[in-house]
Amino acid sequence: MESFNVTVQVEVTFRDVDAMGHANNAVYLTWFECGRIGYWKAMRGDDADYVKVPFVLARTEIDFLAPTFTGQRLTVGARVTRLGDRSFNMAYRIAREADGVIVAEGSSVQVMYDYTARRSMPMPDEFRATIVRIDGEELLDPGPAASVRD
Amino acid sequence: MESFNVTVQVEVTFRDVDAMGHANNAVYLTWFECGRIGYWKAMRGDDADYVKVPFVLARTEIDFLAPTFTGQRLTVGARVTRLGDRSFNMAYRIAREADGVIVAEGSSVQVMYDYTARRSMPMPDEFRATIVRIDGEELLDPGPAASVRD
Amino acid sequence: MESFNVTVQVEVTFRDVDAMGHANNAVYLTWFECGRIGYWKAMRGDDADYVKVPFVLARTEIDFLAPTFTGQRLTVGARVTRLGDRSFNMAYRIAREADGVIVAEGSSVQVMYDYTARRSMPMPDEFRATIVRIDGEELLDPGPAASVRD
Amino acid sequence: MESFNVTVQVEVTFRDVDAMGHANNAVYLTWFECGRIGYWKAMRGDDADYVKVPFVLARTEIDFLAPTFTGQRLTVGARVTRLGDRSFNMAYRIAREADGVIVAEGSSVQVMYDYTARRSMPMPDEFRATIVRIDGEELLDPGPAASVRD
């Protein structure tokens, strides 16, 4: 988890588990969301209200690497991996707290969105600068390897 | 919470909240369930698997006393309030960790159940004794005030 | 279900089921909620937005009568059983579509609430009249047997 | 939806919606799961128990194309797009029933799994043949363009 400057803890509840006996696949997106909320708090302070984020989720990917079970404590890492003009990418990693085994990895694309005007918008400079303070200046130079552009 | 010998901590996630902006009513039953799981661990040890409980839920009641919001940490208290021949009652209390304000109270009735034979069953003596060790010998003398009998 | 003038259909999804193999107890509150939404539409028309209801949920009770399984289609009946000055009660019944077996019954208490002023309020006359049109004039004379008053 | 031989209907419930006012991102995975269950029934008959599927979910992707709201009825299409030796891919499309607008597309990778032996296994011939009967013989010749192999 050392590549993640923002991490949050979650615990697998009985309700997260389905008839297969392990946490249902949809729950992993809720855990990624917990990671995004942690990131939003890192940007705006612990009282930050996630309802006010200036973006919408456009895409997400998950690799399920190991099943998880009721009562397990997990660490969710979240970081920004690309800053575009009107969107940005995040990466996630979920690991078991007890032994560090990675149970899932994933990513998402967010599009900057003005909820009042109901349309996408350019990324505000201040938003970009705050993310760079958390995840580093290399985000300002994504280079030729960036696979998703906006 | 001093009347509860078993307590667990939960945190309100963004997914717990509905379009009203506070945690959805159904989530409170999941929190009660977290309390029951904590109680089951108090009975059987931290590795106890809740799937193996020898009872089914027959009834539940909830009083919603205050709304709860994403990020709030809550304490869920769970205790047994009645031991019958073939069933038992539990009471729950949910309070905000920050200021102790009670956000919900409730109760449930569980019927002892043999999942292999697929029918209800008498409460095993050892099950009863374990609960008495946690919540006290007064459970052995419910007295004339017990409102639900089996 | 003949005593219910408002009914809605739901289907048990795989995600509704927990590790016990049947629908999780919390899901029944979501089905009651589907019944309340159906009732709200009966009051206000099919485009009625449930977010705008002028009440909050204060209490709910559920009796679990039979387990339910993925793929089963259920009918949820909802009706108003009491109209108070500042609150009202509802009753629910959930039955399997295939054979009519009742799988759960329950009730709830709603308190009229002004979301703008953030406080409870008296029940508007028009609200009361609309419910009477759906569930009958006997609601205007609850009589001495009403067990919950406000 | 004409490219999907298997479709199921779902309805957005109030509980599916989060504080943003539209269905939460995690719910889309539950809808994809409803599509997989529909596919499993197309393979095995309407009484097929999804708990007995011989595979685990290894990966999933979602593109969120339009928000969805309480009460909307959706059609979920599911089809198999690749048959490997030990895994297979599926594609999903979710459209609004009212106007056909596509609200999400996605895909998943499933790995054949023997739940008794607790390890992955080759795809049984009969499993492969059943899928070919549903989604066509071109699945037997994935050709050089297949992007995920096993």
XYZ file of C-alpha atoms in Angstrom:
600
model
C 0.000 0.000 0.000
C 3.044 2.295 0.063
C 2.094 3.724 -3.353
C -1.182 5.004 -1.895
C -1.111 8.268 0.057
C -4.796 7.903 0.918
C -6.137 4.781 2.589
C -9.328 3.972 4.503
C -10.371 0.959 6.569
C -13.562 -1.034 5.970
C -14.903 -4.220 7.493
C -16.816 -6.910 5.629
C -20.336 -7.112 7.095
C -22.613 -10.142 6.994
C -24.872 -8.195 4.610
C -21.953 -7.738 2.192
C -21.795 -11.498 1.706
C -24.076 -13.333 -0.708
C -25.257 -16.916 -1.026
C -21.825 -17.939 -2.316
C -20.476 -17.245 1.170
C -18.130 -14.403 0.229
C -18.572 -10.666 -0.316
C -20.700 -9.945 -3.379
C -18.952 -8.382 -6.376
C -21.032 -5.185 -6.206
C -19.708 -4.465 -2.716
C -16.223 -3.881 -4.116
C -17.535 -0.769 -5.880
C -18.844 0.462 -2.542
C -15.377 -0.046 -1.078
C -13.816 1.867 -3.994
C -16.368 4.588 -3.205
C -15.202 4.587 0.422
C -11.710 5.147 -0.984
C -12.918 8.077 -3.120
C -14.615 9.596 -0.086
C -11.365 9.262 1.843
C -9.614 11.002 -1.021
C -12.205 13.777 -1.041
C -11.602 14.291 2.681
C -7.845 14.413 2.054
C -8.613 17.196 -0.442
C -11.190 19.150 1.550
C -10.909 18.180 5.209
C -12.645 15.600 7.371
C -15.992 17.402 7.233
C -16.081 17.377 3.428
C -19.468 16.318 2.082
C -19.051 13.806 -0.736
C -22.411 14.855 -2.184
C -20.702 18.059 -3.306
C -17.972 16.486 -5.454
C -17.692 18.252 -8.823
C -17.523 15.071 -10.933
C -19.501 12.037 -12.069
C -18.302 8.463 -12.423
C -17.935 7.542 -16.090
C -16.220 4.169 -15.995
C -14.847 1.625 -13.566
C -12.893 -1.633 -13.721
C -12.327 -4.262 -11.045
C -10.018 -7.260 -10.866
C -11.212 -9.693 -8.208
C -8.111 -11.408 -6.828
C -9.301 -13.219 -3.694
C -12.652 -13.718 -1.950
C -13.393 -11.833 1.282
C -15.460 -12.933 4.268
C -17.603 -11.464 7.066
C -15.551 -9.791 9.769
C -12.381 -9.322 7.728
C -10.884 -5.876 8.005
C -9.678 -4.400 4.727
C -7.528 -1.437 3.753
C -8.633 0.461 0.655
C -6.002 2.560 -1.098
C -7.069 5.275 -3.555
C -4.931 7.554 -5.685
C -5.199 9.730 -8.770
C -3.232 8.365 -11.737
C -4.074 10.920 -14.445
C -5.281 14.519 -14.581
C -6.947 15.528 -17.844
C -8.543 18.772 -18.974
C -12.070 17.615 -18.148
C -11.598 14.268 -16.405
C -9.229 12.288 -14.205
C -8.415 8.659 -13.450
C -8.101 6.916 -10.118
C -6.599 3.570 -9.094
C -7.662 1.437 -6.130
C -6.185 -1.448 -4.198
C -7.918 -3.445 -1.465
C -5.824 -5.564 0.909
C -6.591 -7.673 3.962
C -5.430 -5.901 7.083
C -4.378 -9.157 8.775
C -1.829 -10.361 6.220
C -1.626 -7.710 3.511
C -2.900 -10.021 0.757
C -4.389 -7.977 -2.098
C -7.999 -9.001 -2.701
C -8.884 -6.563 -5.494
C -7.484 -3.851 -7.713
C -9.319 -1.460 -9.934
C -9.621 1.920 -11.551
C -12.184 4.537 -12.447
C -12.624 7.538 -14.718
C -14.350 10.634 -13.399
C -15.665 13.466 -15.569
C -15.785 16.969 -14.076
C -19.425 17.966 -13.789
C -21.324 21.110 -12.887
C -24.424 19.822 -11.080
C -26.103 23.236 -11.235
C -25.664 23.738 -14.964
C -26.090 19.971 -15.544
C -23.161 19.628 -17.884
C -19.498 18.601 -17.880
C -16.943 21.307 -17.220
C -13.169 21.912 -17.318
C -11.189 20.884 -14.237
C -10.760 23.920 -11.954
C -7.112 24.865 -11.335
C -7.563 24.699 -7.589
C -8.986 21.141 -7.828
C -5.957 20.098 -9.900
C -3.506 21.735 -7.531
C -5.010 20.003 -4.502
C -4.637 16.599 -6.113
C -1.045 17.350 -7.091
C -0.316 18.180 -3.461
C -1.588 14.707 -2.479
C -0.315 12.504 -5.283
C 2.658 14.370 -6.699
C 3.808 16.645 -9.475
C 4.349 13.803 -11.940
C 0.577 14.012 -12.487
C 1.210 17.281 -14.338
C 3.269 15.431 -16.949
C 1.378 12.265 -17.816
C 3.688 11.618 -20.772
C 3.072 9.543 -23.875
C 2.049 6.388 -21.983
C -1.325 7.714 -20.789
C -3.857 5.317 -22.192
C -7.035 7.291 -21.576
C -7.273 10.912 -22.706
C -9.968 13.494 -22.687
C -24.640 2.075 26.665
C -23.735 0.838 30.147
C -26.659 -1.609 30.074
C -25.090 -3.353 27.051
C -22.298 -5.840 27.711
C -21.776 -6.341 23.980
C -21.133 -3.399 21.653
C -19.707 -3.094 18.151
C -18.679 -0.072 16.064
C -19.984 0.690 12.589
C -19.521 3.640 10.271
C -22.195 5.107 7.998
C -21.051 4.665 4.388
C -22.150 6.781 1.455
C -24.000 3.724 0.103
C -26.022 3.509 3.348
C -27.544 6.898 2.581
C -30.511 7.322 0.252
C -31.907 10.215 -1.769
C -33.243 11.813 1.440
C -29.622 12.451 2.430
C -29.582 10.257 5.547
C -29.053 6.544 6.159
C -31.912 4.473 4.729
C -34.228 2.739 7.204
C -33.262 -0.744 6.003
C -29.638 -0.124 6.993
C -30.612 -0.026 10.676
C -31.485 -3.725 10.454
C -28.021 -4.379 9.074
C -26.571 -2.534 12.069
C -28.715 -4.612 14.453
C -27.346 -7.639 12.594
C -23.795 -6.377 13.223
C -24.801 -6.257 16.904
C -26.064 -9.858 16.801
C -22.825 -10.953 15.149
C -20.894 -9.225 17.908
C -23.026 -11.063 20.428
C -22.411 -14.384 18.663
C -18.658 -13.710 18.869
C -19.015 -12.901 22.575
C -20.647 -16.332 22.907
C -18.336 -18.361 20.682
C -15.106 -16.432 20.205
C -13.856 -14.007 17.592
C -13.666 -16.650 14.864
C -17.323 -17.638 15.303
C -19.109 -17.979 11.961
C -22.511 -16.285 12.079
C -23.783 -18.593 9.330
C -23.823 -21.345 11.955
C -26.183 -19.667 14.428
C -28.895 -22.087 15.626
C -31.793 -19.647 15.245
C -33.863 -17.694 12.716
C -35.153 -14.148 13.000
C -38.913 -14.144 13.600
C -39.680 -10.511 14.362
C -38.007 -7.154 14.662
C -38.977 -3.631 15.737
C -37.132 -0.352 15.239
C -37.690 3.121 16.639
C -35.901 5.714 14.527
C -34.896 8.543 16.854
C -32.477 10.669 14.823
C -31.146 10.623 11.256
C -27.561 9.488 10.581
C -25.137 10.692 7.923
C -22.173 9.465 5.887
C -18.992 9.214 7.905
C -20.625 9.131 11.334
C -19.286 6.458 13.617
C -21.922 4.590 15.604
C -21.887 2.225 18.557
C -24.360 -0.639 18.406
C -25.298 -2.271 21.702
C -26.931 -5.715 21.727
C -28.199 -7.760 24.651
C -30.544 -10.636 25.375
C -33.662 -9.585 27.285
C -35.572 -12.880 27.484
C -34.727 -16.584 27.300
C -37.668 -18.828 26.397
C -37.907 -22.544 25.872
C -37.656 -22.292 22.094
C -36.923 -18.617 21.440
C -35.246 -15.549 22.879
C -35.516 -11.766 22.631
C -32.810 -9.205 22.039
C -32.702 -5.426 22.475
C -30.533 -3.003 20.513
C -29.432 0.572 20.908
C -27.491 2.633 18.374
C -25.691 5.783 19.514
C -23.424 8.303 17.830
C -19.855 7.822 18.968
C -19.128 11.558 18.918
C -21.761 12.733 21.388
C -23.581 9.641 22.625
C -26.941 10.687 21.173
C -29.158 7.651 20.664
C -30.246 7.404 17.031
C -32.271 4.184 17.194
C -33.539 1.505 19.525
C -35.094 -1.804 18.686
C -35.692 -5.409 19.496
C -35.950 -8.783 17.829
C -37.289 -12.270 18.487
C -35.243 -15.271 17.454
C -36.579 -18.833 17.224
C -34.149 -21.706 17.819
C -33.806 -23.605 14.555
C -32.159 -26.820 13.443
C -30.968 -26.031 9.894
C -30.227 -29.704 9.193
C -33.639 -31.009 10.250
C -35.276 -27.808 8.937
C -37.472 -27.253 11.965
C -37.559 -25.271 15.195
C -35.985 -26.854 18.275
C -35.706 -26.355 22.048
C -32.929 -24.051 23.254
C -29.854 -26.150 24.133
C -28.788 -25.818 27.795
C -25.271 -24.818 26.814
C -26.601 -22.019 24.571
C -28.702 -20.719 27.471
C -25.830 -20.916 29.922
C -23.520 -18.962 27.622
C -26.013 -16.127 27.311
C -26.523 -16.051 31.088
C -22.767 -15.672 31.505
C -22.896 -12.576 29.260
C -26.135 -10.897 30.294
C -26.781 -12.131 33.813
C -28.737 -14.633 35.895
C -31.868 -12.492 35.996
C -32.538 -13.915 32.509
C -33.340 -17.229 34.213
C -36.257 -15.612 36.055
C -38.138 -13.510 33.503
C -40.993 -13.022 35.981
C -44.569 -11.995 35.301
C -43.660 -8.909 33.274
C -42.351 -10.812 30.233
C -44.499 -9.638 27.351
C -43.569 -12.229 24.758
C -43.638 -15.913 25.625
C -43.086 -19.072 23.670
C -54.419 -9.280 -0.456
C -58.039 -8.170 -0.915
C -57.723 -5.842 2.102
C -54.986 -3.903 0.298
C -56.053 -1.335 -2.287
C -52.420 -0.652 -3.200
C -50.059 -3.446 -4.224
C -46.728 -3.537 -6.034
C -44.678 -6.402 -7.436
C -41.040 -7.073 -6.548
C -38.669 -9.897 -7.404
C -36.053 -11.357 -5.061
C -32.624 -10.703 -6.584
C -29.500 -12.731 -5.925
C -28.073 -9.693 -4.103
C -31.070 -9.710 -1.719
C -30.002 -13.128 -0.445
C -27.354 -13.556 2.222
C -25.069 -16.405 3.253
C -28.037 -18.197 4.863
C -29.395 -18.743 1.361
C -32.585 -16.696 1.753
C -33.399 -12.994 1.473
C -31.745 -10.973 4.236
C -34.016 -9.458 6.893
C -33.078 -5.874 5.960
C -34.441 -6.389 2.451
C -37.976 -6.694 3.820
C -37.810 -3.031 4.837
C -36.853 -2.174 1.269
C -39.918 -4.095 0.071
C -42.116 -2.214 2.565
C -40.563 0.950 1.122
C -41.523 -0.197 -2.382
C -45.060 -0.523 -0.998
C -44.950 3.018 0.427
C -43.730 4.327 -2.932
C -46.623 2.546 -4.628
C -48.953 4.186 -2.130
C -47.411 7.603 -2.805
C -48.018 7.077 -6.529
C -51.620 6.102 -5.797
C -51.890 9.444 -3.983
C -50.035 11.660 -6.451
C -49.851 9.889 -9.791
C -47.291 7.623 -11.426
C -44.713 10.402 -11.783
C -44.773 11.230 -8.069
C -41.277 11.644 -6.649
C -40.939 9.788 -3.341
C -38.162 12.181 -2.281
C -40.868 14.799 -1.810
C -43.009 12.925 0.725
C -43.977 15.171 3.657
C -43.178 12.641 6.399
C -40.355 10.727 8.078
C -40.339 7.123 9.228
C -40.517 6.924 13.019
C -41.038 3.243 13.700
C -41.393 -0.065 11.919
C -42.208 -3.672 12.842
C -41.783 -6.841 10.810
C -42.967 -10.396 11.355
C -40.972 -12.818 9.236
C -43.279 -15.706 8.365
C -41.457 -17.639 5.632
C -38.060 -17.376 3.930
C -37.840 -16.078 0.346
C -35.429 -17.057 -2.396
C -33.790 -15.605 -5.525
C -36.161 -15.302 -8.455
C -39.373 -15.467 -6.452
C -41.911 -12.843 -7.401
C -43.652 -11.185 -4.482
C -46.686 -8.960 -4.081
C -46.365 -6.183 -1.499
C -49.609 -4.734 -0.137
C -49.578 -1.361 1.645
C -52.430 0.486 3.311
C -52.989 3.223 5.857
C -54.513 1.958 9.105
C -54.642 5.159 11.181
C -54.683 8.906 10.495
C -53.568 11.062 13.404
C -53.165 14.801 13.755
C -49.432 14.732 13.086
C -48.707 11.111 12.113
C -50.210 8.055 10.462
C -49.768 4.291 10.534
C -49.375 1.862 7.680
C -49.663 -1.914 7.438
C -47.858 -4.170 4.953
C -48.246 -7.718 3.737
C -45.858 -9.570 1.435
C -47.059 -12.696 -0.360
C -45.539 -15.046 -2.904
C -47.101 -14.465 -6.307
C -46.975 -18.159 -7.208
C -49.082 -19.562 -4.374
C -50.228 -16.606 -2.283
C -48.365 -17.727 0.841
C -47.743 -14.755 3.144
C -44.021 -14.389 3.825
C -44.083 -11.258 5.997
C -46.375 -8.756 7.637
C -45.497 -5.471 9.232
C -46.377 -1.926 10.083
C -44.845 1.510 10.304
C -45.486 4.895 11.872
C -44.811 8.041 9.853
C -44.563 11.533 11.317
C -45.553 14.477 9.103
C -42.440 16.555 8.493
C -41.649 19.863 6.866
C -38.240 19.306 5.274
C -37.784 23.033 4.621
C -38.496 24.146 8.186
C -36.857 20.949 9.524
C -39.612 20.176 12.011
C -42.727 18.038 12.357
C -46.016 19.532 11.213
C -49.769 18.866 11.313
C -51.174 16.632 8.597
C -52.502 18.807 5.740
C -56.221 18.350 5.050
C -55.605 17.528 1.403
C -53.121 14.789 2.366
C -55.704 13.277 4.720
C -58.481 13.474 2.134
C -56.370 11.733 -0.503
C -55.668 8.806 1.831
C -59.341 8.542 2.732
C -60.168 8.297 -0.962
C -57.801 5.300 -1.228
C -58.388 3.447 2.032
C -61.853 4.492 3.116
C -63.802 6.805 5.380
C -63.477 4.541 8.411
C -60.007 6.094 8.761
C -61.739 9.272 9.887
C -63.193 7.455 12.899
C -60.383 5.371 14.374
C -62.491 4.630 17.459
C -61.386 3.511 20.895
C -59.305 0.554 19.659
C -56.510 2.631 18.115
C -53.369 1.570 19.932
C -51.015 4.312 18.818
C -52.030 7.958 19.110
C -50.283 11.187 18.510
C -30.888 -5.011 -27.776
C -31.220 -7.186 -30.901
C -27.654 -8.466 -30.404
C -28.666 -9.948 -27.040
C -30.479 -13.284 -27.047
C -30.924 -13.129 -23.275
C -32.561 -10.140 -21.608
C -34.137 -9.554 -18.194
C -36.176 -6.677 -16.789
C -35.305 -4.802 -13.601
C -36.795 -1.741 -11.944
C -34.824 0.953 -10.131
C -35.890 0.947 -6.473
C -35.650 3.886 -4.088
C -32.953 1.949 -2.191
C -30.854 1.718 -5.390
C -30.547 5.502 -5.426
C -27.969 7.355 -3.344
C -27.666 10.904 -2.036
C -26.818 12.119 -5.553
C -30.398 11.312 -6.516
C -29.619 8.624 -9.100
C -28.880 4.904 -8.889
C -25.573 4.223 -7.158
C -22.725 2.863 -9.288
C -22.529 -0.408 -7.353
C -26.119 -1.233 -8.314
C -25.100 -1.611 -11.956
C -23.077 -4.676 -10.998
C -26.190 -6.121 -9.373
C -28.056 -5.526 -12.627
C -25.273 -7.242 -14.598
C -25.644 -10.097 -12.089
C -29.382 -10.212 -12.854
C -28.360 -10.570 -16.495
C -25.983 -13.447 -15.677
C -28.740 -15.162 -13.705
C -31.037 -14.778 -16.711
C -28.333 -16.315 -18.852
C -27.900 -19.199 -16.406
C -31.648 -19.854 -16.616
C -31.448 -19.787 -20.418
C -28.773 -22.497 -20.071
C -30.384 -24.636 -17.387
C -34.074 -23.819 -17.193
C -36.125 -21.405 -15.128
C -35.534 -23.336 -11.899
C -31.737 -23.156 -12.232
C -30.073 -22.180 -8.962
C -27.413 -19.528 -9.572
C -25.554 -20.639 -6.444
C -24.504 -23.721 -8.419
C -22.749 -21.931 -11.290
C -19.361 -23.529 -12.042
C -17.429 -20.268 -12.292
C -16.197 -17.256 -10.315
C -16.125 -13.632 -11.398
C -12.569 -12.516 -12.117
C -13.004 -9.095 -13.659
C -15.660 -6.615 -14.615
C -15.859 -3.281 -16.448
C -18.690 -0.753 -16.581
C -19.257 2.336 -18.714
C -21.861 4.593 -17.124
C -23.646 6.375 -19.971
C -26.698 7.983 -18.357
C -28.065 8.271 -14.819
C -31.103 6.189 -13.794
C -33.880 7.083 -11.359
C -36.359 5.402 -8.995
C -39.204 3.700 -10.787
C -37.510 3.445 -14.187
C -37.829 0.058 -15.800
C -34.653 -1.228 -17.438
C -33.815 -4.042 -19.817
C -30.529 -5.849 -19.147
C -29.001 -7.750 -22.047
C -26.329 -10.389 -21.395
C -24.373 -12.468 -23.859
C -21.186 -14.515 -24.048
C -18.524 -12.947 -26.258
C -15.652 -15.401 -25.845
C -15.225 -19.039 -24.829
C -11.755 -19.955 -23.591
C -10.341 -23.203 -22.291
C -10.795 -22.253 -18.645
C -12.718 -18.961 -18.758
C -15.248 -16.982 -20.761
C -16.227 -13.374 -21.324
C -19.641 -11.765 -21.181
C -20.956 -8.414 -22.409
C -23.873 -6.459 -20.916
C -26.076 -3.611 -22.030
C -28.665 -1.819 -19.917
C -31.346 0.272 -21.635
C -34.380 2.206 -20.451
C -37.542 0.350 -21.335
C -39.462 3.568 -22.032
C -37.269 4.992 -24.806
C -34.489 2.468 -25.418
C -31.713 4.844 -24.358
C -28.633 2.875 -23.301
C -27.650 3.768 -19.736
C -24.684 1.429 -19.273
C -22.536 -1.117 -21.035
C -20.030 -3.478 -19.569
C -18.236 -6.783 -19.613
C -16.952 -9.461 -17.285
C -14.536 -12.359 -17.236
C -15.520 -15.584 -15.510
C -13.107 -18.374 -14.583
C -14.440 -21.941 -14.455
C -14.261 -23.107 -10.862
C -14.806 -26.352 -9.021
C -16.301 -25.269 -5.694
C -15.836 -28.748 -4.204
C -12.148 -29.062 -5.063
C -11.698 -25.296 -4.535
C -9.713 -24.725 -7.709
C -10.165 -23.560 -11.278
C -11.010 -26.191 -13.862
C -11.317 -26.603 -17.650
C -14.638 -25.647 -19.229
C -16.824 -28.778 -19.536
C -17.818 -29.571 -23.142
C -21.503 -29.607 -22.272
C -21.243 -26.114 -20.710
C -19.573 -24.842 -23.897
C -22.135 -26.486 -26.144
C -25.047 -24.957 -24.234
C -23.622 -21.465 -24.618
C -23.028 -22.029 -28.335
C -26.685 -22.988 -28.698
C -27.651 -19.623 -27.155
C -25.103 -17.242 -28.636
C -23.974 -18.931 -31.839
C -21.240 -21.020 -33.407
C -18.985 -18.058 -34.072
C -17.990 -18.390 -30.403
C -16.099 -21.557 -31.393
C -13.815 -19.504 -33.651
C -12.829 -16.425 -31.698
C -10.169 -15.600 -34.302
C -7.090 -13.396 -33.987
C -8.967 -10.370 -32.614
C -9.743 -11.866 -29.215
C -8.146 -9.530 -26.737
C -8.314 -11.657 -23.603
C -7.041 -15.228 -23.659
C -6.639 -17.896 -21.092
